Amino acid sequence: MATVGYIQTAMFTVSAWDFLICLAEELKVAGILGFCPSIVIYYVSRIGILLLMAAELLMQFASIAHCEVFWHITSATSTISSAATSFLFFLRVRAVYEKSLSVTIAFAIFWLAIPVTCSLWNISVQASHMGSAQCILSGFGSFPSMCLWVKAAYDTSVFAAITWRIISYAVADRVPRSQRWRLIRGAGMSQICRDLLRGGQQFYFVTIGTTLMGASAVFLPVDSHNRLWLPLPGKAIEGIMACRVFRKLVLSSDEYQEGRSHRDSIMLTTVFVPDVEPT
């Protein structure tokens, strides 16, 4: 119990600290994009993760009168914030494939699997006091692990699809064969392609380890209560990193204005989902 409390306290502290030190960037992003679907999704992810960390910290330490109601609110926050975080990368993969209908449908179905599996977990769990002032959760089985396995598969698919597409653009633009090994770092690409590629790499390689570690928690020889909360770091880190790479793309958008190709315009506007298409 003490270890879980330390983990939850650390994750809430990290999430709150990251939000506060990036507050100026948060406001700047809102000013650049204005009110559009992508900024709504971004803030749902950003604020949702922070609220989730706070709610789970309260569940661990505070005396809560109505456990079942509080758990339903917490689980709904978890599902919505996780879905919003993953949707930010759905926008990316849709962008680099230039709004391809088949790609959009395929990844939309894959994305829907995330809130579905998370909801199965939330529905299966019961919250009660069980002789304690704090809420105790039971009946969750392997659903927390299943949700993270689906997210790991989704993140891997998005990362592979975006990397393949962007590198294929560069090869099609006749990058010399001797320099193709440098494509993995974005050499010779336009600024937006390079930022999309590097942002995806930054997100994936930072988060996949914690996601898989949390997903594997079901196999660890620990009690069921601890097993439930071990995936928590993966959720916090994923939300922080997804929002970080999104902010970087938005804040760099002014650099793309001059000399960008039609393909770059499609990518940029699809990621941001503005109200007006580029001319």
PDB file of C-alpha atoms in Angstrom:
ATOM      1  CA  MET A   1       0.000   0.000   0.000  1.00  0.00           C
ATOM      2  CA  ALA A   2       2.779   2.428   0.895  1.00  0.00           C
ATOM      3  CA  THR A   3       4.610   1.762  -2.379  1.00  0.00           C
ATOM      4  CA  VAL A   4       1.466   2.395  -4.396  1.00  0.00           C
ATOM      5  CA  GLY A   5       0.915   5.634  -2.492  1.00  0.00           C
ATOM      6  CA  TYR A   6       4.426   6.785  -3.283  1.00  0.00           C
ATOM      7  CA  ILE A   7       3.917   6.024  -6.987  1.00  0.00           C
ATOM      8  CA  GLN A   8       0.628   7.909  -7.106  1.00  0.00           C
ATOM      9  CA  THR A   9       2.066  10.896  -5.260  1.00  0.00           C
ATOM     10  CA  ALA A  10       5.039  10.985  -7.621  1.00  0.00           C
ATOM     11  CA  MET A  11       2.864  10.777 -10.750  1.00  0.00           C
ATOM     12  CA  PHE A  12       0.550  13.556  -9.566  1.00  0.00           C
ATOM     13  CA  THR A  13       3.546  15.730  -8.693  1.00  0.00           C
ATOM     14  CA  VAL A  14       5.167  15.137 -12.083  1.00  0.00           C
ATOM     15  CA  SER A  15       1.916  15.844 -13.958  1.00  0.00           C
ATOM     16  CA  ALA A  16       1.202  19.031 -12.005  1.00  0.00           C
ATOM     17  CA  TRP A  17       4.796  20.261 -12.296  1.00  0.00           C
ATOM     18  CA  ASP A  18       4.871  19.637 -16.045  1.00  0.00           C
ATOM     19  CA  PHE A  19       1.605  21.545 -16.475  1.00  0.00           C
ATOM     20  CA  LEU A  20       2.834  24.520 -14.450  1.00  0.00           C
ATOM     21  CA  ILE A  21       6.239  24.876 -16.113  1.00  0.00           C
ATOM     22  CA  CYS A  22       4.611  24.641 -19.553  1.00  0.00           C
ATOM     23  CA  LEU A  23       1.744  27.031 -18.765  1.00  0.00           C
ATOM     24  CA  ALA A  24       3.137  29.793 -20.992  1.00  0.00           C
ATOM     25  CA  GLU A  25       3.390  27.343 -23.896  1.00  0.00           C
ATOM     26  CA  GLU A  26      -0.141  26.102 -23.196  1.00  0.00           C
ATOM     27  CA  LEU A  27      -1.516  29.624 -23.570  1.00  0.00           C
ATOM     28  CA  LYS A  28       0.554  30.265 -26.687  1.00  0.00           C
ATOM     29  CA  VAL A  29      -0.732  27.082 -28.318  1.00  0.00           C
ATOM     30  CA  ALA A  30      -4.305  28.171 -27.604  1.00  0.00           C
ATOM     31  CA  GLY A  31      -3.561  31.568 -29.137  1.00  0.00           C
ATOM     32  CA  ILE A  32      -2.082  30.059 -32.308  1.00  0.00           C
ATOM     33  CA  LEU A  33      -4.844  27.524 -32.956  1.00  0.00           C
ATOM     34  CA  GLY A  34      -7.827  29.383 -31.579  1.00  0.00           C
ATOM     35  CA  PHE A  35     -10.933  27.307 -30.957  1.00  0.00           C
ATOM     36  CA  CYS A  36     -10.796  24.182 -33.110  1.00  0.00           C
ATOM     37  CA  PRO A  37     -11.318  20.441 -32.588  1.00  0.00           C
ATOM     38  CA  SER A  38      -7.634  19.651 -32.103  1.00  0.00           C
ATOM     39  CA  ILE A  39      -7.139  22.179 -29.296  1.00  0.00           C
ATOM     40  CA  VAL A  40     -10.218  20.788 -27.516  1.00  0.00           C
ATOM     41  CA  ILE A  41      -8.808  17.254 -27.800  1.00  0.00           C
ATOM     42  CA  TYR A  42      -5.429  18.495 -26.606  1.00  0.00           C
ATOM     43  CA  TYR A  43      -6.820  20.095 -23.454  1.00  0.00           C
ATOM     44  CA  VAL A  44      -9.092  17.120 -22.744  1.00  0.00           C
ATOM     45  CA  SER A  45      -5.949  14.975 -22.724  1.00  0.00           C
ATOM     46  CA  ARG A  46      -3.844  17.495 -20.828  1.00  0.00           C
ATOM     47  CA  ILE A  47      -6.319  18.352 -18.075  1.00  0.00           C
ATOM     48  CA  GLY A  48      -7.846  14.873 -17.991  1.00  0.00           C
ATOM     49  CA  ILE A  49      -4.542  13.234 -17.070  1.00  0.00           C
ATOM     50  CA  LEU A  50      -3.956  15.780 -14.292  1.00  0.00           C
ATOM     51  CA  LEU A  51      -7.466  15.225 -12.892  1.00  0.00           C
ATOM     52  CA  LEU A  52      -6.992  11.465 -13.115  1.00  0.00           C
ATOM     53  CA  MET A  53      -3.763  11.599 -11.115  1.00  0.00           C
ATOM     54  CA  ALA A  54      -5.469  13.777  -8.485  1.00  0.00           C
ATOM     55  CA  ALA A  55      -8.523  11.503  -8.273  1.00  0.00           C
ATOM     56  CA  GLU A  56      -6.456   8.347  -7.867  1.00  0.00           C
ATOM     57  CA  LEU A  57      -4.352  10.033  -5.202  1.00  0.00           C
ATOM     58  CA  LEU A  58      -7.528  10.935  -3.311  1.00  0.00           C
ATOM     59  CA  MET A  59      -8.810   7.393  -3.641  1.00  0.00           C
ATOM     60  CA  GLN A  60      -5.614   6.119  -2.078  1.00  0.00           C
ATOM     61  CA  PHE A  61      -5.477   8.450   0.929  1.00  0.00           C
ATOM     62  CA  ALA A  62      -8.777  10.315   1.442  1.00  0.00           C
ATOM     63  CA  SER A  63     -11.942   9.160   3.188  1.00  0.00           C
ATOM     64  CA  ILE A  64     -14.614   9.033   0.471  1.00  0.00           C
ATOM     65  CA  ALA A  65     -18.267   8.594   1.400  1.00  0.00           C
ATOM     66  CA  HIS A  66     -19.571   7.288  -1.932  1.00  0.00           C
ATOM     67  CA  CYS A  67     -16.909   5.015  -3.353  1.00  0.00           C
ATOM     68  CA  GLU A  68     -18.894   3.685  -6.295  1.00  0.00           C
ATOM     69  CA  VAL A  69     -19.812   7.159  -7.549  1.00  0.00           C
ATOM     70  CA  PHE A  70     -16.265   8.422  -7.114  1.00  0.00           C
ATOM     71  CA  TRP A  71     -14.880   5.401  -8.972  1.00  0.00           C
ATOM     72  CA  HIS A  72     -17.255   5.925 -11.907  1.00  0.00           C
ATOM     73  CA  ILE A  73     -16.129   9.551 -12.179  1.00  0.00           C
ATOM     74  CA  THR A  74     -12.468   8.526 -11.961  1.00  0.00           C
ATOM     75  CA  SER A  75     -12.835   5.736 -14.515  1.00  0.00           C
ATOM     76  CA  ALA A  76     -14.713   7.989 -16.934  1.00  0.00           C
ATOM     77  CA  THR A  77     -11.914  10.549 -16.634  1.00  0.00           C
ATOM     78  CA  SER A  78      -9.363   7.812 -17.320  1.00  0.00           C
ATOM     79  CA  THR A  79     -11.180   6.565 -20.422  1.00  0.00           C
ATOM     80  CA  ILE A  80     -11.777  10.016 -21.895  1.00  0.00           C
ATOM     81  CA  SER A  81      -8.242  11.292 -21.279  1.00  0.00           C
ATOM     82  CA  SER A  82      -6.639   8.119 -22.682  1.00  0.00           C
ATOM     83  CA  ALA A  83      -8.849   8.258 -25.760  1.00  0.00           C
ATOM     84  CA  ALA A  84      -8.017  11.941 -26.290  1.00  0.00           C
ATOM     85  CA  THR A  85      -4.276  11.281 -25.976  1.00  0.00           C
ATOM     86  CA  SER A  86      -4.453   8.511 -28.569  1.00  0.00           C
ATOM     87  CA  PHE A  87      -6.621  10.674 -30.831  1.00  0.00           C
ATOM     88  CA  LEU A  88      -3.835  13.252 -31.091  1.00  0.00           C
ATOM     89  CA  PHE A  89      -1.784  10.585 -32.865  1.00  0.00           C
ATOM     90  CA  PHE A  90      -4.741   9.493 -34.955  1.00  0.00           C
ATOM     91  CA  LEU A  91      -4.695  13.043 -36.331  1.00  0.00           C
ATOM     92  CA  ARG A  92      -0.986  12.648 -37.109  1.00  0.00           C
ATOM     93  CA  VAL A  93      -1.295   9.404 -39.011  1.00  0.00           C
ATOM     94  CA  ARG A  94      -4.264  10.785 -40.920  1.00  0.00           C
ATOM     95  CA  ALA A  95      -2.190  13.840 -41.773  1.00  0.00           C
ATOM     96  CA  VAL A  96       0.853  12.067 -43.170  1.00  0.00           C
ATOM     97  CA  TYR A  97      -1.385   9.864 -45.319  1.00  0.00           C
ATOM     98  CA  GLU A  98      -3.093  13.018 -46.638  1.00  0.00           C
ATOM     99  CA  LYS A  99      -6.584  12.151 -45.377  1.00  0.00           C
ATOM    100  CA  SER A 100      -6.601   8.714 -47.035  1.00  0.00           C
ATOM    101  CA  LEU A 101     -10.045   7.199 -46.453  1.00  0.00           C
ATOM    102  CA  SER A 102      -8.781   3.637 -45.986  1.00  0.00           C
ATOM    103  CA  VAL A 103      -6.099   4.709 -43.502  1.00  0.00           C
ATOM    104  CA  THR A 104      -8.572   6.918 -41.633  1.00  0.00           C
ATOM    105  CA  ILE A 105     -11.097   4.083 -41.293  1.00  0.00           C
ATOM    106  CA  ALA A 106      -8.479   1.500 -40.278  1.00  0.00           C
ATOM    107  CA  PHE A 107      -6.921   3.636 -37.561  1.00  0.00           C
ATOM    108  CA  ALA A 108     -10.290   4.973 -36.398  1.00  0.00           C
ATOM    109  CA  ILE A 109     -11.414   1.400 -35.719  1.00  0.00           C
ATOM    110  CA  PHE A 110      -8.121   0.680 -33.965  1.00  0.00           C
ATOM    111  CA  TRP A 111      -8.494   3.868 -31.920  1.00  0.00           C
ATOM    112  CA  LEU A 112     -12.033   2.900 -30.864  1.00  0.00           C
ATOM    113  CA  ALA A 113     -10.636  -0.277 -29.317  1.00  0.00           C
ATOM    114  CA  ILE A 114      -8.910   1.866 -26.665  1.00  0.00           C
ATOM    115  CA  PRO A 115     -12.015   3.404 -25.013  1.00  0.00           C
ATOM    116  CA  VAL A 116     -13.855   0.091 -25.433  1.00  0.00           C
ATOM    117  CA  THR A 117     -11.247  -1.954 -23.533  1.00  0.00           C
ATOM    118  CA  CYS A 118     -10.839   0.782 -20.924  1.00  0.00           C
ATOM    119  CA  SER A 119     -14.619   0.854 -20.431  1.00  0.00           C
ATOM    120  CA  LEU A 120     -14.697  -2.930 -19.930  1.00  0.00           C
ATOM    121  CA  TRP A 121     -12.191  -2.477 -17.127  1.00  0.00           C
ATOM    122  CA  ASN A 122     -14.199   0.332 -15.556  1.00  0.00           C
ATOM    123  CA  ILE A 123     -17.483  -1.582 -15.719  1.00  0.00           C
ATOM    124  CA  SER A 124     -16.000  -4.725 -14.169  1.00  0.00           C
ATOM    125  CA  VAL A 125     -14.561  -2.985 -11.097  1.00  0.00           C
ATOM    126  CA  GLN A 126     -16.468  -2.573  -7.850  1.00  0.00           C
ATOM    127  CA  ALA A 127     -15.491   0.060  -5.292  1.00  0.00           C
ATOM    128  CA  SER A 128     -16.373  -0.244  -1.600  1.00  0.00           C
ATOM    129  CA  HIS A 129     -14.975   0.540   1.830  1.00  0.00           C
ATOM    130  CA  MET A 130     -14.492  -3.071   3.002  1.00  0.00           C
ATOM    131  CA  GLY A 131     -13.909  -1.990   6.595  1.00  0.00           C
ATOM    132  CA  SER A 132     -11.625   0.899   5.660  1.00  0.00           C
ATOM    133  CA  ALA A 133     -12.192   4.635   5.346  1.00  0.00           C
ATOM    134  CA  GLN A 134     -10.549   4.538   1.923  1.00  0.00           C
ATOM    135  CA  CYS A 135     -12.112   2.989  -1.163  1.00  0.00           C
ATOM    136  CA  ILE A 136     -10.964  -0.517  -2.071  1.00  0.00           C
ATOM    137  CA  LEU A 137     -11.328  -1.778  -5.647  1.00  0.00           C
ATOM    138  CA  SER A 138     -12.070  -5.376  -6.560  1.00  0.00           C
ATOM    139  CA  GLY A 139     -13.187  -7.550  -9.458  1.00  0.00           C
ATOM    140  CA  PHE A 140     -11.045  -5.995 -12.168  1.00  0.00           C
ATOM    141  CA  GLY A 141      -9.283  -9.146 -13.413  1.00  0.00           C
ATOM    142  CA  SER A 142      -6.885  -8.617 -16.326  1.00  0.00           C
ATOM    143  CA  PHE A 143      -8.723  -5.671 -17.920  1.00  0.00           C
ATOM    144  CA  PRO A 144      -6.191  -2.991 -16.831  1.00  0.00           C
ATOM    145  CA  SER A 145      -3.451  -4.965 -18.551  1.00  0.00           C
ATOM    146  CA  MET A 146      -5.592  -5.546 -21.647  1.00  0.00           C
ATOM    147  CA  CYS A 147      -6.222  -1.821 -22.048  1.00  0.00           C
ATOM    148  CA  LEU A 148      -2.490  -1.086 -21.999  1.00  0.00           C
ATOM    149  CA  TRP A 149      -1.681  -3.911 -24.431  1.00  0.00           C
ATOM    150  CA  VAL A 150      -4.171  -2.398 -26.881  1.00  0.00           C
ATOM    151  CA  LYS A 151      -2.603   1.035 -26.404  1.00  0.00           C
ATOM    152  CA  ALA A 152       0.884  -0.388 -26.944  1.00  0.00           C
ATOM    153  CA  ALA A 153      -0.253  -2.057 -30.169  1.00  0.00           C
ATOM    154  CA  TYR A 154      -1.957   1.155 -31.322  1.00  0.00           C
ATOM    155  CA  ASP A 155       1.082   3.327 -30.546  1.00  0.00           C
ATOM    156  CA  THR A 156       3.386   0.888 -32.332  1.00  0.00           C
ATOM    157  CA  SER A 157       1.145   0.784 -35.409  1.00  0.00           C
ATOM    158  CA  VAL A 158       0.877   4.570 -35.577  1.00  0.00           C
ATOM    159  CA  PHE A 159       4.621   5.002 -35.097  1.00  0.00           C
ATOM    160  CA  ALA A 160       5.451   2.437 -37.802  1.00  0.00           C
ATOM    161  CA  ALA A 161       2.894   3.864 -40.244  1.00  0.00           C
ATOM    162  CA  ILE A 162       4.071   7.464 -39.830  1.00  0.00           C
ATOM    163  CA  THR A 163       7.759   6.553 -40.019  1.00  0.00           C
ATOM    164  CA  TRP A 164       7.261   4.445 -43.155  1.00  0.00           C
ATOM    165  CA  ARG A 165       5.219   7.130 -44.910  1.00  0.00           C
ATOM    166  CA  ILE A 166       7.573  10.007 -44.144  1.00  0.00           C
ATOM    167  CA  ILE A 167      10.660   8.030 -45.153  1.00  0.00           C
ATOM    168  CA  SER A 168       8.926   6.961 -48.370  1.00  0.00           C
ATOM    169  CA  TYR A 169       8.312  10.644 -49.149  1.00  0.00           C
ATOM    170  CA  ALA A 170      12.015  11.354 -48.824  1.00  0.00           C
ATOM    171  CA  VAL A 171      12.976   8.362 -50.981  1.00  0.00           C
ATOM    172  CA  ALA A 172      10.459   9.470 -53.605  1.00  0.00           C
ATOM    173  CA  ASP A 173      12.129  12.878 -53.556  1.00  0.00           C
ATOM    174  CA  ARG A 174      15.306  11.102 -54.710  1.00  0.00           C
ATOM    175  CA  VAL A 175      17.475  11.241 -51.654  1.00  0.00           C
ATOM    176  CA  PRO A 176      20.900   9.813 -52.631  1.00  0.00           C
ATOM    177  CA  ARG A 177      21.190   6.127 -51.758  1.00  0.00           C
ATOM    178  CA  SER A 178      24.343   6.764 -49.725  1.00  0.00           C
ATOM    179  CA  GLN A 179      22.404   9.109 -47.399  1.00  0.00           C
ATOM    180  CA  ARG A 180      19.252   7.023 -46.921  1.00  0.00           C
ATOM    181  CA  TRP A 181      20.430   5.675 -43.571  1.00  0.00           C
ATOM    182  CA  ARG A 182      20.201   9.250 -42.305  1.00  0.00           C
ATOM    183  CA  LEU A 183      16.489   9.406 -43.111  1.00  0.00           C
ATOM    184  CA  ILE A 184      15.657   7.861 -39.758  1.00  0.00           C
ATOM    185  CA  ARG A 185      16.891  11.130 -38.213  1.00  0.00           C
ATOM    186  CA  GLY A 186      14.977  13.279 -40.708  1.00  0.00           C
ATOM    187  CA  ALA A 187      17.972  14.392 -42.789  1.00  0.00           C
ATOM    188  CA  GLY A 188      17.027  15.991 -46.094  1.00  0.00           C
ATOM    189  CA  MET A 189      13.342  16.309 -45.209  1.00  0.00           C
ATOM    190  CA  SER A 190      11.115  19.349 -44.968  1.00  0.00           C
ATOM    191  CA  GLN A 191      10.767  20.887 -41.518  1.00  0.00           C
ATOM    192  CA  ILE A 192       7.278  19.544 -40.892  1.00  0.00           C
ATOM    193  CA  CYS A 193       8.240  16.001 -41.946  1.00  0.00           C
ATOM    194  CA  ARG A 194      11.292  16.142 -39.720  1.00  0.00           C
ATOM    195  CA  ASP A 195       9.282  17.375 -36.740  1.00  0.00           C
ATOM    196  CA  LEU A 196       6.579  14.749 -37.279  1.00  0.00           C
ATOM    197  CA  LEU A 197       9.205  12.015 -37.517  1.00  0.00           C
ATOM    198  CA  ARG A 198      11.274  13.117 -34.528  1.00  0.00           C
ATOM    199  CA  GLY A 199       8.219  13.877 -32.421  1.00  0.00           C
ATOM    200  CA  GLY A 200       6.897  10.382 -33.066  1.00  0.00           C
ATOM    201  CA  GLN A 201      10.241   8.847 -32.150  1.00  0.00           C
ATOM    202  CA  GLN A 202      10.464  10.916 -28.983  1.00  0.00           C
ATOM    203  CA  PHE A 203       6.974   9.911 -27.876  1.00  0.00           C
ATOM    204  CA  TYR A 204       7.222   6.241 -28.788  1.00  0.00           C
ATOM    205  CA  PHE A 205      10.605   5.387 -27.331  1.00  0.00           C
ATOM    206  CA  VAL A 206       9.920   7.256 -24.076  1.00  0.00           C
ATOM    207  CA  THR A 207       6.471   5.756 -23.490  1.00  0.00           C
ATOM    208  CA  ILE A 208       6.547   2.222 -24.886  1.00  0.00           C
ATOM    209  CA  GLY A 209       8.703   0.934 -22.030  1.00  0.00           C
ATOM    210  CA  THR A 210       6.414   2.210 -19.277  1.00  0.00           C
ATOM    211  CA  THR A 211       3.315   1.099 -21.199  1.00  0.00           C
ATOM    212  CA  LEU A 212       4.595  -2.455 -21.627  1.00  0.00           C
ATOM    213  CA  MET A 213       5.779  -2.545 -18.019  1.00  0.00           C
ATOM    214  CA  GLY A 214       2.316  -1.553 -16.839  1.00  0.00           C
ATOM    215  CA  ALA A 215       0.676  -4.038 -19.214  1.00  0.00           C
ATOM    216  CA  SER A 216       2.868  -6.817 -17.821  1.00  0.00           C
ATOM    217  CA  ALA A 217       1.826  -6.028 -14.241  1.00  0.00           C
ATOM    218  CA  VAL A 218      -0.806  -8.771 -14.361  1.00  0.00           C
ATOM    219  CA  PHE A 219       1.991 -11.347 -14.493  1.00  0.00           C
ATOM    220  CA  LEU A 220       3.850 -10.002 -11.449  1.00  0.00           C
ATOM    221  CA  PRO A 221       3.655 -11.872  -8.119  1.00  0.00           C
ATOM    222  CA  VAL A 222       2.027  -8.976  -6.253  1.00  0.00           C
ATOM    223  CA  ASP A 223      -1.391  -8.589  -4.674  1.00  0.00           C
ATOM    224  CA  SER A 224      -4.308  -7.497  -6.833  1.00  0.00           C
ATOM    225  CA  HIS A 225      -4.490  -3.994  -5.333  1.00  0.00           C
ATOM    226  CA  ASN A 226      -0.899  -3.177  -6.222  1.00  0.00           C
ATOM    227  CA  ARG A 227      -1.315  -4.766  -9.640  1.00  0.00           C
ATOM    228  CA  LEU A 228      -4.148  -2.364 -10.396  1.00  0.00           C
ATOM    229  CA  TRP A 229      -2.082   0.774  -9.783  1.00  0.00           C
ATOM    230  CA  LEU A 230       1.201  -0.278 -11.405  1.00  0.00           C
ATOM    231  CA  PRO A 231       0.042   0.867 -14.887  1.00  0.00           C
ATOM    232  CA  LEU A 232      -0.391   4.397 -13.487  1.00  0.00           C
ATOM    233  CA  PRO A 233       3.066   5.756 -14.509  1.00  0.00           C
ATOM    234  CA  GLY A 234       2.442   4.728 -18.115  1.00  0.00           C
ATOM    235  CA  LYS A 235      -0.729   6.816 -18.305  1.00  0.00           C
ATOM    236  CA  ALA A 236       0.916   9.911 -16.872  1.00  0.00           C
ATOM    237  CA  ILE A 237       4.059   9.713 -19.011  1.00  0.00           C
ATOM    238  CA  GLU A 238       2.082   8.986 -22.173  1.00  0.00           C
ATOM    239  CA  GLY A 239      -0.170  12.002 -21.628  1.00  0.00           C
ATOM    240  CA  ILE A 240       2.758  14.315 -20.880  1.00  0.00           C
ATOM    241  CA  MET A 241       4.755  13.188 -23.925  1.00  0.00           C
ATOM    242  CA  ALA A 242       1.821  13.244 -26.355  1.00  0.00           C
ATOM    243  CA  CYS A 243       0.971  16.813 -25.388  1.00  0.00           C
ATOM    244  CA  ARG A 244       4.633  17.828 -25.489  1.00  0.00           C
ATOM    245  CA  VAL A 245       5.163  16.692 -29.091  1.00  0.00           C
ATOM    246  CA  PHE A 246       1.848  18.277 -30.126  1.00  0.00           C
ATOM    247  CA  ARG A 247       2.869  21.604 -28.578  1.00  0.00           C
ATOM    248  CA  LYS A 248       6.225  21.496 -30.317  1.00  0.00           C
ATOM    249  CA  LEU A 249       4.558  21.029 -33.690  1.00  0.00           C
ATOM    250  CA  VAL A 250       2.139  23.894 -33.077  1.00  0.00           C
ATOM    251  CA  LEU A 251       4.796  26.270 -31.750  1.00  0.00           C
ATOM    252  CA  SER A 252       6.996  25.525 -34.763  1.00  0.00           C
ATOM    253  CA  SER A 253       4.154  26.074 -37.221  1.00  0.00           C
ATOM    254  CA  ASP A 254       5.255  29.627 -38.075  1.00  0.00           C
ATOM    255  CA  GLU A 255       8.476  28.197 -39.493  1.00  0.00           C
ATOM    256  CA  TYR A 256       6.485  26.183 -42.018  1.00  0.00           C
ATOM    257  CA  GLN A 257       4.718  29.124 -43.600  1.00  0.00           C
ATOM    258  CA  GLU A 258       7.365  30.033 -46.158  1.00  0.00           C
ATOM    259  CA  GLY A 259       8.226  27.680 -48.976  1.00  0.00           C
ATOM    260  CA  ARG A 260       6.131  24.760 -47.862  1.00  0.00           C
ATOM    261  CA  SER A 261       4.771  22.349 -50.445  1.00  0.00           C
ATOM    262  CA  HIS A 262       1.141  21.447 -50.983  1.00  0.00           C
ATOM    263  CA  ARG A 263       1.806  18.109 -49.311  1.00  0.00           C
ATOM    264  CA  ASP A 264       3.226  19.866 -46.236  1.00  0.00           C
ATOM    265  CA  SER A 265       0.161  22.117 -46.126  1.00  0.00           C
ATOM    266  CA  ILE A 266      -2.132  19.097 -46.083  1.00  0.00           C
ATOM    267  CA  MET A 267      -0.123  17.515 -43.272  1.00  0.00           C
ATOM    268  CA  LEU A 268      -0.028  20.648 -41.154  1.00  0.00           C
ATOM    269  CA  THR A 269      -3.708  21.485 -41.482  1.00  0.00           C
ATOM    270  CA  THR A 270      -4.831  17.897 -40.928  1.00  0.00           C
ATOM    271  CA  VAL A 271      -2.894  17.715 -37.667  1.00  0.00           C
ATOM    272  CA  PHE A 272      -4.415  20.976 -36.465  1.00  0.00           C
ATOM    273  CA  VAL A 273      -7.876  20.373 -37.991  1.00  0.00           C
ATOM    274  CA  PRO A 274      -8.645  24.062 -38.596  1.00  0.00           C
ATOM    275  CA  ASP A 275     -11.949  25.385 -39.831  1.00  0.00           C
ATOM    276  CA  VAL A 276     -10.508  26.581 -43.142  1.00  0.00           C
ATOM    277  CA  GLU A 277      -8.597  24.458 -45.645  1.00  0.00           C
ATOM    278  CA  PRO A 278      -5.342  25.821 -47.061  1.00  0.00           C
ATOM    279  CA  THR A 279      -5.410  27.466 -50.432  1.00  0.00           C
TER     280      THR A 279
END
